[in-house]
Short mmCIF file of C-alpha atoms in Angstrom, two decimals:
data_model
loop_
_atom_site.label_atom_id
_atom_site.label_comp_id
_atom_site.label_asym_id
_atom_site.label_seq_id
_atom_site.Cartn_x
_atom_site.Cartn_y
_atom_site.Cartn_z
CA UNK A 9 -6.44 -9.75 -21.84
CA UNK A 10 -5.52 -9.70 -26.05
CA UNK A 11 -7.02 -8.12 -28.55
CA UNK A 12 -7.69 -8.56 -32.26
CA UNK A 13 -8.30 -4.41 -34.18
CA UNK A 14 -9.45 -4.75 -37.76
CA UNK A 15 -9.81 -1.69 -39.49
CA UNK A 16 -12.24 -1.10 -42.67
CA UNK A 17 -13.40 1.65 -44.37
CA UNK A 18 -12.56 4.09 -41.46
CA UNK A 19 -14.83 1.72 -38.79
CA UNK A 20 -12.24 0.02 -36.36
CA UNK A 21 -13.16 -3.10 -34.62
CA UNK A 22 -12.00 -4.32 -31.92
CA UNK A 23 -12.49 -7.64 -30.67
CA UNK A 24 -11.34 -8.39 -27.02
CA UNK A 25 -11.22 -11.93 -25.53
CA UNK A 26 -9.75 -13.33 -21.83
CA UNK A 27 -9.81 -11.44 -18.61
CA UNK A 28 -9.95 -6.60 -18.53
CA UNK A 29 -8.61 -5.92 -15.74
CA UNK A 30 -6.38 -2.91 -13.69
CA UNK A 31 -3.83 -5.48 -14.86
CA UNK A 32 -4.60 -4.01 -18.50
CA UNK A 33 -4.36 -0.76 -17.80
CA UNK A 34 -1.17 -0.06 -19.81
CA UNK A 35 -1.68 -2.27 -22.57
CA UNK A 36 -5.58 -0.54 -22.83
CA UNK A 37 -4.20 2.71 -22.92
CA UNK A 38 -1.53 1.30 -26.04
CA UNK A 39 -4.95 0.33 -27.39
CA UNK A 40 -6.43 3.98 -27.32
CA UNK A 41 -3.11 5.04 -28.72
CA UNK A 42 -3.63 3.17 -31.75
CA UNK A 43 -7.01 3.89 -32.29
CA UNK A 44 -5.78 7.39 -32.78
CA UNK A 45 -3.74 6.89 -34.72
CA UNK A 46 -6.09 5.59 -37.46
CA UNK A 47 -9.07 7.84 -39.02
CA UNK A 48 -11.38 5.87 -37.50
CA UNK A 49 -15.30 7.27 -37.62
CA UNK A 50 -16.35 4.82 -35.55
CA UNK A 51 -15.22 1.76 -33.00
CA UNK A 52 -16.85 -1.50 -32.19
CA UNK A 53 -15.83 -3.09 -28.76
CA UNK A 54 -16.40 -7.08 -30.15
CA UNK A 55 -16.75 -8.64 -25.72
CA UNK A 56 -18.03 -10.96 -27.29
CA UNK A 57 -14.93 -13.30 -25.69
CA UNK A 58 -14.40 -11.70 -22.49
CA UNK A 59 -14.85 -14.15 -18.93
CA UNK A 60 -14.86 -10.91 -16.61
CA UNK A 61 -14.57 -7.17 -16.53
CA UNK A 62 -13.61 -6.18 -13.22
CA UNK A 63 -14.19 -1.84 -12.00
CA UNK A 64 -10.65 -0.86 -13.15
CA UNK A 65 -11.80 -2.15 -16.57
CA UNK A 66 -14.96 -0.43 -16.95
CA UNK A 67 -12.83 2.60 -16.29
CA UNK A 68 -10.91 1.92 -19.33
CA UNK A 69 -14.10 1.70 -20.84
CA UNK A 70 -15.67 5.21 -19.83
CA UNK A 71 -11.73 6.82 -20.79
CA UNK A 72 -11.80 5.18 -24.24
CA UNK A 73 -15.71 6.92 -24.24
CA UNK A 74 -13.90 10.00 -23.35
CA UNK A 75 -11.74 9.43 -26.42
CA UNK A 76 -13.81 8.97 -28.80
CA UNK A 77 -15.84 12.24 -27.90
CA UNK A 78 -13.31 14.07 -28.39
CA UNK A 79 -11.54 12.26 -31.21
CA UNK A 80 -14.93 12.89 -33.26
CA UNK A 81 -15.97 9.26 -33.30
CA UNK A 82 -19.11 6.83 -32.56
CA UNK A 83 -18.21 3.61 -29.97
CA UNK A 84 -20.04 0.33 -30.19
CA UNK A 85 -19.94 -2.18 -27.01
CA UNK A 86 -21.54 -5.30 -28.53
CA UNK A 87 -21.09 -8.88 -27.65
CA UNK A 88 -21.34 -8.59 -23.29
CA UNK A 89 -22.49 -11.93 -21.85
CA UNK A 90 -22.18 -13.96 -18.76
CA UNK A 91 -20.18 -11.41 -15.61
CA UNK A 92 -19.66 -8.45 -18.06
CA UNK A 93 -22.72 -7.74 -19.08
CA UNK A 94 -24.16 -7.88 -15.74
CA UNK A 95 -21.51 -5.97 -14.90
CA UNK A 96 -22.86 -3.07 -17.33
CA UNK A 97 -26.22 -3.13 -16.19
CA UNK A 98 -25.45 -3.26 -12.71
CA UNK A 99 -23.37 0.84 -13.37
CA UNK A 100 -26.34 1.37 -16.45
CA UNK A 101 -22.73 1.93 -18.72
CA UNK A 102 -24.16 0.06 -20.88
CA UNK A 103 -26.05 3.43 -22.72
CA UNK A 104 -22.76 4.88 -21.23
CA UNK A 105 -20.96 3.89 -23.94
CA UNK A 106 -22.74 3.14 -25.95
CA UNK A 107 -23.58 6.49 -28.27
CA UNK B 1 48.67 -3.35 -20.36
CA UNK B 2 48.59 -0.36 -18.09
CA UNK B 3 45.95 0.09 -14.86
CA UNK B 4 43.68 2.48 -14.85
CA UNK B 5 41.92 3.88 -12.57
CA UNK B 6 38.47 2.22 -12.13
CA UNK B 7 35.90 5.04 -13.51
CA UNK B 8 33.21 2.56 -15.52
CA UNK B 9 30.82 3.41 -13.30
CA UNK B 10 28.43 4.17 -15.65
CA UNK B 11 26.92 7.95 -14.97
CA UNK B 12 25.87 7.75 -11.56
CA UNK B 13 28.64 9.85 -9.75
CA UNK B 14 27.36 8.51 -6.37
CA UNK B 15 28.09 4.78 -7.28
CA UNK B 16 31.42 5.23 -8.62
CA UNK B 17 32.29 6.82 -4.47
CA UNK B 18 30.69 4.27 -3.25
CA UNK B 19 33.01 1.87 -5.42
CA UNK B 20 36.41 2.76 -4.61
CA UNK B 21 35.40 3.75 -1.10
CA UNK B 22 34.64 0.28 -0.49
CA UNK B 23 36.43 -1.97 2.35
CA UNK B 24 37.53 -4.74 0.80
CA UNK B 25 39.60 -7.32 2.19
CA UNK B 26 42.59 -9.38 1.23
CA UNK B 27 43.39 -12.73 2.20
CA UNK B 28 46.03 -14.45 1.45
CA UNK B 29 49.33 -16.06 3.75
CA UNK B 30 51.56 -15.45 1.06
CA UNK B 31 52.74 -11.37 1.90
CA UNK B 32 54.42 -11.08 -1.15
CA UNK B 33 50.40 -11.88 -2.81
CA UNK B 34 49.09 -9.13 -0.84
CA UNK B 35 51.25 -6.89 -1.65
CA UNK B 36 50.64 -7.43 -4.49
CA UNK B 37 46.55 -7.55 -4.90
CA UNK B 38 46.84 -4.85 -2.73
CA UNK B 39 48.75 -2.73 -4.68
CA UNK B 40 46.84 -4.06 -8.43
CA UNK B 41 43.33 -2.73 -5.53
CA UNK B 42 45.44 1.11 -4.69
CA UNK B 43 46.43 2.41 -8.19
CA UNK B 44 42.32 0.81 -9.64
CA UNK B 45 41.53 3.33 -6.81
CA UNK B 46 40.41 1.72 -3.70
CA UNK B 47 42.26 2.89 -0.65
CA UNK B 48 40.34 0.79 1.75
CA UNK B 49 41.66 -2.17 1.55
CA UNK B 50 42.76 -4.32 4.87
CA UNK B 51 44.93 -7.38 5.34
CA UNK B 52 44.42 -11.01 7.00
CA UNK B 53 47.25 -14.06 7.10
CA UNK B 54 44.62 -16.37 6.80
CA UNK B 55 41.26 -17.90 7.03
CA UNK B 56 41.02 -17.53 10.76
CA UNK B 57 42.56 -13.75 11.07
CA UNK B 58 39.93 -12.80 8.16
CA UNK B 59 37.28 -14.36 10.22
CA UNK B 60 38.02 -12.17 13.11
CA UNK B 61 37.89 -9.32 10.55
CA UNK B 62 34.50 -9.80 8.94
CA UNK B 63 33.05 -10.33 12.21
CA UNK B 64 34.80 -6.59 13.53
CA UNK B 65 33.84 -5.09 10.51
CA UNK B 66 32.34 -6.38 7.24
CA UNK B 67 33.91 -5.70 3.73
CA UNK B 68 32.71 -4.85 1.17
CA UNK B 69 34.41 -7.90 -1.07
CA UNK B 70 36.73 -10.77 -0.40
CA UNK B 71 39.61 -12.00 -2.09
CA UNK B 72 40.07 -15.21 -0.66
CA UNK B 73 42.95 -17.57 -1.27
CA UNK B 74 41.95 -20.98 -0.92
CA UNK B 75 45.70 -22.85 -0.21
CA UNK B 76 46.27 -21.55 2.76
CA UNK B 77 46.91 -23.25 6.75
CA UNK B 78 44.72 -23.64 9.90
CA UNK B 79 41.36 -22.47 8.20
CA UNK B 80 40.91 -23.10 4.36
CA UNK B 81 39.38 -20.53 2.44
CA UNK B 82 37.37 -22.84 1.42
CA UNK B 83 36.02 -22.93 5.14
CA UNK B 84 35.96 -19.59 5.36
CA UNK B 85 33.92 -18.99 1.79
CA UNK B 86 31.58 -22.02 3.64
CA UNK B 87 31.67 -20.48 7.57
CA UNK B 88 30.50 -16.97 5.98
CA UNK B 89 27.45 -18.38 4.29
CA UNK B 90 26.35 -20.52 6.30
CA UNK B 91 25.15 -16.38 8.63
CA UNK B 92 22.83 -14.59 7.14
CA UNK B 93 24.09 -11.69 8.06
CA UNK B 94 26.56 -12.03 4.87
CA UNK B 95 24.67 -13.02 2.03
CA UNK B 96 25.06 -10.49 0.29
CA UNK B 97 29.25 -9.74 0.75
CA UNK B 98 30.38 -10.85 -2.59
CA UNK B 99 33.55 -13.76 -2.34
CA UNK B 100 36.12 -13.79 -4.98
CA UNK B 101 38.16 -16.92 -5.07
CA UNK B 102 42.46 -17.13 -6.54
CA UNK B 103 43.91 -20.30 -6.63
CA UNK B 104 46.33 -21.79 -8.67
CA UNK B 105 45.04 -24.78 -10.03
CA UNK B 106 42.11 -24.47 -12.06
CA UNK B 107 40.55 -28.03 -12.27
CA UNK B 108 36.62 -28.15 -14.24
CA UNK B 109 36.89 -30.08 -10.32
CA UNK B 110 37.88 -27.30 -8.08
CA UNK B 111 35.73 -24.50 -9.90
CA UNK B 112 32.53 -26.86 -8.20
CA UNK B 113 34.48 -26.99 -5.45
CA UNK B 114 34.80 -23.25 -5.00
CA UNK B 115 30.88 -22.19 -5.78
CA UNK B 116 29.53 -25.88 -4.19
CA UNK B 117 31.33 -23.76 -0.91
CA UNK B 118 29.93 -20.21 -1.46
CA UNK B 119 31.94 -18.40 -3.63
CA UNK B 120 30.66 -15.43 -5.70
CA UNK B 121 33.59 -15.44 -8.88
CA UNK B 122 37.53 -16.91 -9.54
CA UNK B 123 39.89 -15.68 -10.56
CA UNK B 124 43.03 -17.69 -11.10
CA UNK B 125 46.73 -17.31 -9.92
CA UNK B 126 49.13 -15.59 -11.06
CA UNK B 127 46.82 -13.08 -11.36
CA UNK B 128 45.71 -11.07 -14.43
CA UNK B 129 45.50 -7.66 -13.00
CA UNK B 130 43.52 -5.17 -15.43
CA UNK B 131 40.85 -8.88 -14.84
CA UNK B 132 41.08 -8.80 -11.00
CA UNK B 133 40.01 -5.08 -10.91
CA UNK B 134 36.96 -6.15 -13.17
CA UNK B 135 35.73 -8.27 -11.51
CA UNK B 136 36.01 -6.31 -8.04
CA UNK B 137 34.52 -3.31 -9.62
CA UNK B 138 31.51 -5.67 -11.39
CA UNK B 139 30.73 -7.69 -7.61
CA UNK B 140 31.18 -4.32 -6.20
CA UNK B 141 28.54 -2.50 -8.66
CA UNK B 142 25.91 -5.46 -8.23
CA UNK B 143 26.20 -5.20 -4.30
CA UNK B 144 26.01 -1.00 -3.81
CA UNK B 145 23.22 -1.45 -7.12
CA UNK B 146 21.64 -4.60 -5.20
CA UNK B 147 21.76 -2.92 -1.61
CA UNK B 148 20.05 0.77 -2.37
CA UNK B 149 17.26 -1.20 -4.06
CA UNK B 150 16.79 -3.12 -1.38
CA UNK B 151 16.67 0.01 0.70
CA UNK B 152 14.81 1.51 -1.18
CA UNK B 153 12.39 -1.11 -1.39
CA UNK B 154 12.17 -1.40 1.80
CA UNK B 155 11.41 2.42 2.27
CA UNK B 156 8.66 2.43 0.03
CA UNK B 157 7.48 -1.22 1.55
CA UNK B 158 6.97 0.79 5.12
CA UNK B 159 5.12 3.33 3.53
CA UNK B 160 2.66 1.26 2.07
CA UNK B 161 1.86 -0.08 5.62
CA UNK B 162 1.92 2.50 7.02
CA UNK B 163 -0.69 4.22 4.21
CA UNK B 164 -2.89 0.85 4.64
CA UNK B 165 -2.87 1.26 8.19
CA UNK B 166 -3.92 4.98 7.40
CA UNK B 167 -6.21 3.79 5.25
CA UNK B 168 -7.60 1.09 7.73
CA UNK B 169 -8.51 4.12 9.87
CA UNK B 170 -10.74 5.23 7.97
CA UNK B 171 -13.69 2.41 9.15
CA UNK B 172 -15.42 2.90 11.34
CA UNK B 173 -13.75 1.56 14.95
CA UNK B 174 -14.31 -0.83 17.53
CA UNK B 175 -16.05 0.77 20.25
CA UNK B 176 -18.29 3.56 17.79
CA UNK B 177 -19.69 -0.29 16.16
CA UNK B 178 -21.11 -1.68 19.72
CA UNK B 179 -22.25 1.90 20.29
CA UNK B 180 -25.15 1.49 17.57
CA UNK B 181 -24.90 -2.19 18.37
CA UNK B 182 -26.30 -1.27 21.86
CA UNK B 183 -28.31 1.28 20.77
CA UNK B 184 -30.07 0.01 17.48
CA UNK B 185 -29.94 -4.12 18.98
CA UNK B 186 -29.10 -5.06 16.06
CA UNK B 187 -25.15 -6.93 15.66
CA UNK B 188 -23.39 -5.59 13.09
CA UNK B 189 -20.88 -8.05 10.94
CA UNK B 190 -17.33 -6.84 9.76
CA UNK B 191 -14.22 -8.00 8.08
CA UNK B 192 -12.41 -5.48 5.76
CA UNK B 193 -8.91 -7.01 4.98
CA UNK B 194 -6.28 -4.57 2.56
CA UNK B 195 -4.60 -6.07 -1.07
CA UNK B 196 -1.13 -6.19 -1.42
CA UNK B 197 -1.41 -3.30 -3.04
CA UNK B 198 -3.15 0.22 -2.03
CA UNK B 199 -7.26 -0.61 -2.17
CA UNK B 200 -10.19 1.92 -2.79
CA UNK B 201 -12.88 0.37 0.00
CA UNK B 202 -14.37 1.17 2.60
CA UNK B 203 -17.60 1.14 4.06
CA UNK B 204 -19.86 3.19 7.21
CA UNK B 205 -22.12 2.53 9.91
CA UNK B 206 -24.02 5.66 12.15
CA UNK B 207 -27.51 6.25 13.89
CA UNK B 208 -29.63 8.43 12.51
CA UNK B 209 -32.91 9.96 13.71
CA UNK B 210 -35.78 8.02 13.94
CA UNK B 211 -34.64 5.17 15.08
CA UNK B 212 -32.45 3.99 11.29
CA UNK B 213 -29.27 3.78 11.19
CA UNK B 214 -26.26 4.14 7.73
CA UNK B 215 -24.65 2.03 6.37
CA UNK B 216 -23.03 2.28 3.24
CA UNK B 217 -20.10 0.36 1.14
CA UNK B 218 -18.50 1.62 -1.40
CA UNK B 219 -15.27 0.75 -3.95
CA UNK B 220 -13.20 2.94 -5.79
CA UNK B 221 -12.18 0.90 -9.57
CA UNK B 222 -8.72 0.48 -9.22
CA UNK B 223 -6.25 0.30 -6.42
CA UNK B 224 -3.20 1.68 -6.34
CA UNK B 225 -1.78 4.50 -4.68
CA UNK B 226 -4.43 7.31 -6.36
CA UNK B 227 -7.31 5.34 -5.37
CA UNK B 228 -6.29 4.57 -1.61
CA UNK B 229 -5.89 9.29 -1.75
CA UNK B 230 -9.38 9.08 -3.47
CA UNK B 231 -11.23 7.09 -0.49
CA UNK B 232 -9.42 9.93 1.85
CA UNK B 233 -10.97 12.29 -0.43
CA UNK B 234 -14.58 10.83 -0.34
CA UNK B 235 -14.16 10.16 3.29
CA UNK B 236 -13.97 13.44 3.92
CA UNK B 237 -16.86 15.09 1.40
CA UNK B 238 -19.47 12.76 3.01
CA UNK B 239 -18.38 13.77 6.48
CA UNK B 240 -19.84 17.26 4.88
CA UNK B 241 -23.02 16.49 4.14
CA UNK B 242 -24.27 14.97 7.83
CA UNK B 243 -28.45 15.92 6.60
CA UNK B 244 -28.47 13.91 3.78
CA UNK B 245 -27.09 11.11 5.45
CA UNK B 246 -31.53 10.22 6.08
CA UNK B 247 -32.21 9.70 2.56
CA UNK B 248 -29.79 7.40 0.65
CA UNK B 249 -30.48 8.51 -2.51
CA UNK B 250 -29.92 11.96 -1.89
CA UNK B 251 -26.73 10.88 0.26
CA UNK B 252 -25.44 9.73 -3.33
CA UNK B 253 -26.58 12.63 -5.36
CA UNK B 254 -24.91 15.25 -3.37
CA UNK B 255 -21.39 13.45 -3.71
CA UNK B 256 -22.10 12.83 -6.57
CA UNK B 257 -22.09 16.50 -7.26
CA UNK B 258 -18.44 16.82 -5.64
CA UNK B 259 -16.94 14.13 -7.16
CA UNK B 260 -18.14 13.58 -10.48
CA UNK B 261 -14.48 17.02 -11.02
CA UNK B 262 -12.11 15.97 -8.60
CA UNK B 263 -11.97 12.21 -9.76
CA UNK B 264 -9.76 11.63 -12.57
CA UNK B 265 -11.05 9.98 -16.13
CA UNK B 266 -10.89 6.16 -15.25
CA UNK B 267 -12.51 6.84 -11.23
CA UNK B 268 -15.62 6.59 -9.43
CA UNK B 269 -16.65 4.26 -6.67
CA UNK B 270 -19.39 1.63 -6.81
CA UNK B 271 -21.88 2.48 -4.17
CA UNK B 272 -24.48 1.06 -1.96
CA UNK B 273 -26.42 3.51 0.78
CA UNK B 274 -28.82 1.98 2.89
CA UNK B 275 -31.05 3.86 5.86
CA UNK B 276 -33.00 0.87 7.86
CA UNK B 277 -35.09 1.42 10.78
CA UNK B 278 -33.98 -1.61 13.23
CA UNK B 279 -37.36 -1.29 14.76
CA UNK B 280 -39.60 -1.85 11.78
CA UNK B 281 -37.30 -3.33 9.72
CA UNK B 282 -38.14 -0.32 6.71
CA UNK B 283 -35.56 0.25 4.99
CA UNK B 284 -34.59 2.61 2.11
CA UNK B 285 -31.89 2.72 0.10
CA UNK B 286 -29.99 3.74 -2.87
CA UNK B 287 -27.66 1.59 -5.08
CA UNK B 288 -24.46 3.61 -7.55
CA UNK B 289 -23.78 0.03 -9.11
CA UNK B 290 -21.82 -1.77 -5.95
CA UNK B 291 -22.94 -5.65 -5.57
CA UNK B 292 -26.08 -6.43 -5.13
CA UNK B 293 -26.23 -6.79 -1.02
CA UNK B 294 -28.25 -9.85 -0.27
CA UNK B 295 -31.21 -9.99 2.52
CA UNK B 296 -30.51 -14.25 3.91
CA UNK B 297 -33.40 -14.53 6.29
CA UNK B 298 -34.75 -18.22 7.35
CA UNK B 299 -35.82 -19.61 3.72
CA UNK B 300 -33.38 -18.10 1.88
CA UNK B 301 -31.16 -14.78 -0.14
CA UNK B 302 -33.34 -12.40 -2.33
CA UNK B 303 -31.60 -9.67 -3.84
CA UNK B 304 -31.61 -6.26 -3.71
CA UNK B 305 -31.48 -4.16 -6.43
CA UNK B 306 -28.12 -1.88 -6.04
CA UNK B 307 -28.15 -1.05 -9.73
CA UNK B 308 -26.78 3.35 -10.53
CA UNK B 309 -24.27 4.38 -12.27
CA UNK B 310 -21.05 4.66 -10.21
CA UNK B 311 -20.70 7.77 -7.99
CA UNK B 312 -18.57 10.06 -9.76
CA UNK B 313 -18.70 9.16 -13.49
CA UNK B 314 -21.95 12.15 -14.84
CA UNK B 315 -23.90 14.98 -13.46
CA UNK B 316 -26.92 13.67 -13.81
CA UNK B 317 -26.55 10.34 -12.44
CA UNK B 318 -29.89 9.89 -11.22
CA UNK B 319 -30.05 7.62 -7.82
CA UNK B 320 -33.91 6.88 -6.71
CA UNK B 321 -34.65 5.37 -3.68
CA UNK B 322 -35.94 1.86 -3.62
CA UNK B 323 -38.67 0.95 -0.29
CA UNK B 324 -38.06 -2.41 1.13
CA UNK B 325 -38.35 -3.78 4.53
CA UNK B 326 -36.63 -6.24 7.04
CA UNK B 327 -37.99 -9.16 8.30
CA UNK B 328 -37.39 -9.90 11.91
CA UNK B 329 -35.86 -12.78 10.70
CA UNK B 330 -33.52 -10.99 7.83
CA UNK B 331 -30.09 -9.82 7.80
CA UNK B 332 -28.71 -7.75 5.73
CA UNK B 333 -25.49 -8.49 3.68
CA UNK B 334 -23.34 -6.38 1.52
CA UNK B 335 -19.63 -7.10 0.19
CA UNK B 336 -17.13 -5.79 -2.36
CA UNK B 337 -16.40 -7.67 -5.29
CA UNK B 338 -13.40 -8.70 -4.95
CA UNK B 339 -16.09 -12.14 -2.31
CA UNK B 340 -17.03 -12.87 -5.74
CA UNK B 341 -14.59 -11.96 -8.40
CA UNK B 342 -10.83 -13.40 -7.11
CA UNK B 343 -10.19 -16.77 -9.14
CA UNK B 344 -11.48 -19.71 -6.73
CA UNK B 345 -9.37 -23.01 -6.86
CA UNK B 346 -10.33 -24.39 -10.20
CA UNK B 347 -9.27 -21.23 -11.92
CA UNK B 348 -13.83 -19.77 -11.92
CA UNK B 349 -14.39 -16.99 -10.17
CA UNK B 350 -17.41 -17.87 -7.69
CA UNK B 351 -19.78 -15.41 -9.08
CA UNK B 352 -23.07 -13.92 -7.59
CA UNK B 353 -25.02 -17.24 -8.14
CA UNK B 354 -21.62 -19.47 -6.06
CA UNK B 355 -21.58 -16.80 -3.68
CA UNK B 356 -25.94 -17.03 -3.00
CA UNK B 357 -24.91 -20.50 -2.92
CA UNK B 358 -21.68 -19.80 -0.07
CA UNK B 359 -24.75 -17.54 1.89
CA UNK B 360 -27.56 -19.72 1.87
CA UNK B 361 -25.72 -23.20 2.40
CA UNK B 362 -24.08 -21.53 5.47
CA UNK B 363 -27.55 -19.67 6.47
CA UNK B 364 -28.93 -22.66 7.17
CA UNK B 365 -26.59 -23.73 9.54
CA UNK B 366 -27.14 -22.53 13.61
CA UNK B 367 -25.02 -18.98 14.12
CA UNK B 368 -25.98 -16.53 11.81
CA UNK B 369 -24.39 -13.77 14.11
CA UNK B 370 -21.08 -14.69 12.78
CA UNK B 371 -22.79 -15.87 9.01
CA UNK B 372 -19.58 -12.86 7.79
CA UNK B 373 -16.99 -15.47 9.25
CA UNK B 374 -17.70 -17.51 8.27
CA UNK B 375 -18.38 -17.53 4.71
CA UNK B 376 -15.01 -15.81 4.33
CA UNK B 377 -13.01 -18.38 7.03
CA UNK B 378 -14.74 -20.38 3.58
CA UNK B 379 -13.25 -18.51 0.77
CA UNK B 380 -9.41 -17.71 2.13
CA UNK B 381 -9.32 -21.62 2.41
CA UNK B 382 -9.07 -21.08 -1.57
CA UNK B 383 -7.45 -18.02 -1.64
CA UNK B 384 -3.40 -16.56 -1.47
CA UNK B 385 -2.50 -14.91 1.46
CA UNK B 386 -2.76 -11.47 -0.92
CA UNK B 387 -5.78 -10.60 -3.35
CA UNK B 388 -6.06 -9.25 -5.55
CA UNK B 389 -7.83 -6.14 -4.43
CA UNK B 390 -9.46 -5.47 -1.30
CA UNK B 391 -12.41 -7.51 0.69
CA UNK B 392 -14.85 -5.52 2.40
CA UNK B 393 -18.27 -7.56 3.78
CA UNK B 394 -20.50 -6.28 6.82
CA UNK B 395 -23.60 -8.04 7.75
CA UNK B 396 -26.55 -6.29 10.23
CA UNK B 397 -27.55 -9.46 11.82
CA UNK B 398 -31.08 -8.88 14.09
CA UNK B 399 -31.60 -9.15 17.28
CA UNK B 400 -34.43 -11.20 17.48
CA UNK B 401 -35.38 -10.60 20.66
CA UNK B 402 -35.79 -6.48 19.65
CA UNK B 403 -36.91 -6.71 16.98
CA UNK B 404 -40.80 -6.91 16.44
#
């Protein structure tokens, strides 16, 4: 997994690429820390470059959502396609993560 | 330069103790050299020093009681230092034994030969005492550190193996599976393999009143000790609500009620639970985000809808029962996601479509009752021996004589 953050007007856009799996645990938590240190009110996760996400990866998105609720910013998950889209659909997590 | 007792071993008092208590074998045919090296080592704080006059004696002493390091002269009558080094390196028992070679002539060719014979390091004669001490200390430290890491690793490994065995013991045992098969007139084909780390897969099957059997598969997100411990938690929790077993949605809901407050954030279980009437083929099932189970018939494959919020995330996941009917030729096949997500030899994952293609191909061949083992044989042909996650695959095949 790789990601790029760009922040503009308190909106952080994070563009992911590669696979998001259990082994990305540490770097994902680092990402959440980075977000926490910035004055954001909205975060957009762009998943259009992600090929696959496993259940641990979905768990990390849930942690992001929880952090959003606690810190008072909005999370939006966009661009999911292929395997990622079907995982989000199968687990009904798309609605849960967005908002 | 004064020789100080050896205390440069960092902050680890245990390591200092081990290093200074190390058994050092000094091998030299000249009494004066043995004496000089021995004195240097005792001044450095070493107490356990033994001596050998030649290579032959050295090998015998090593055989009788292995030292922690050998300081070896090269030119000795009968068995030379080179031969000692070669003999030791040919024996796996002495793999980690440091051999510090001392020699007077020091050409580049000789150095190459010394290392080729298996020496760990080299000091030149005349002996520079602080240098000798520094090298002895460094090699002993390395040896003890590697030893303690190796011990630690072996202990962790054996604990993981034990934990994996315990986890495996949560799965249905062969006698109970046979009993279910006998009572229900079905064939249960199951496969489970733990990943190299601990994982979080679980499946189970039980007989229910009214000619029914219940079958569930679940996969706890992530792996490692946390996921494995939660597998035990889920297993224990499930035993609590026997009465909900005939109603899949209720079963998932009750499990969810208990797990939501106890699962840490980001952890959850994807699950599928079905209640099948083995006489009529009527089936009620509910899903919580498990990979879509397949119903495999003579004419092909259809998918069941296992969509649902995984267990352990939200308080009101809204699980619903879905009705289905297995025809007399149809098998139910459930599996965990690693089967479609593990990279194939081409680097791509198989995916659901890829797996369906495999299943249809295998189902067209004779022998439905070993369909899963044929599928997995094919899967493992393209896999390294260790999987990134647990693999579970379970199928209920109809006994075609029974269900009419």
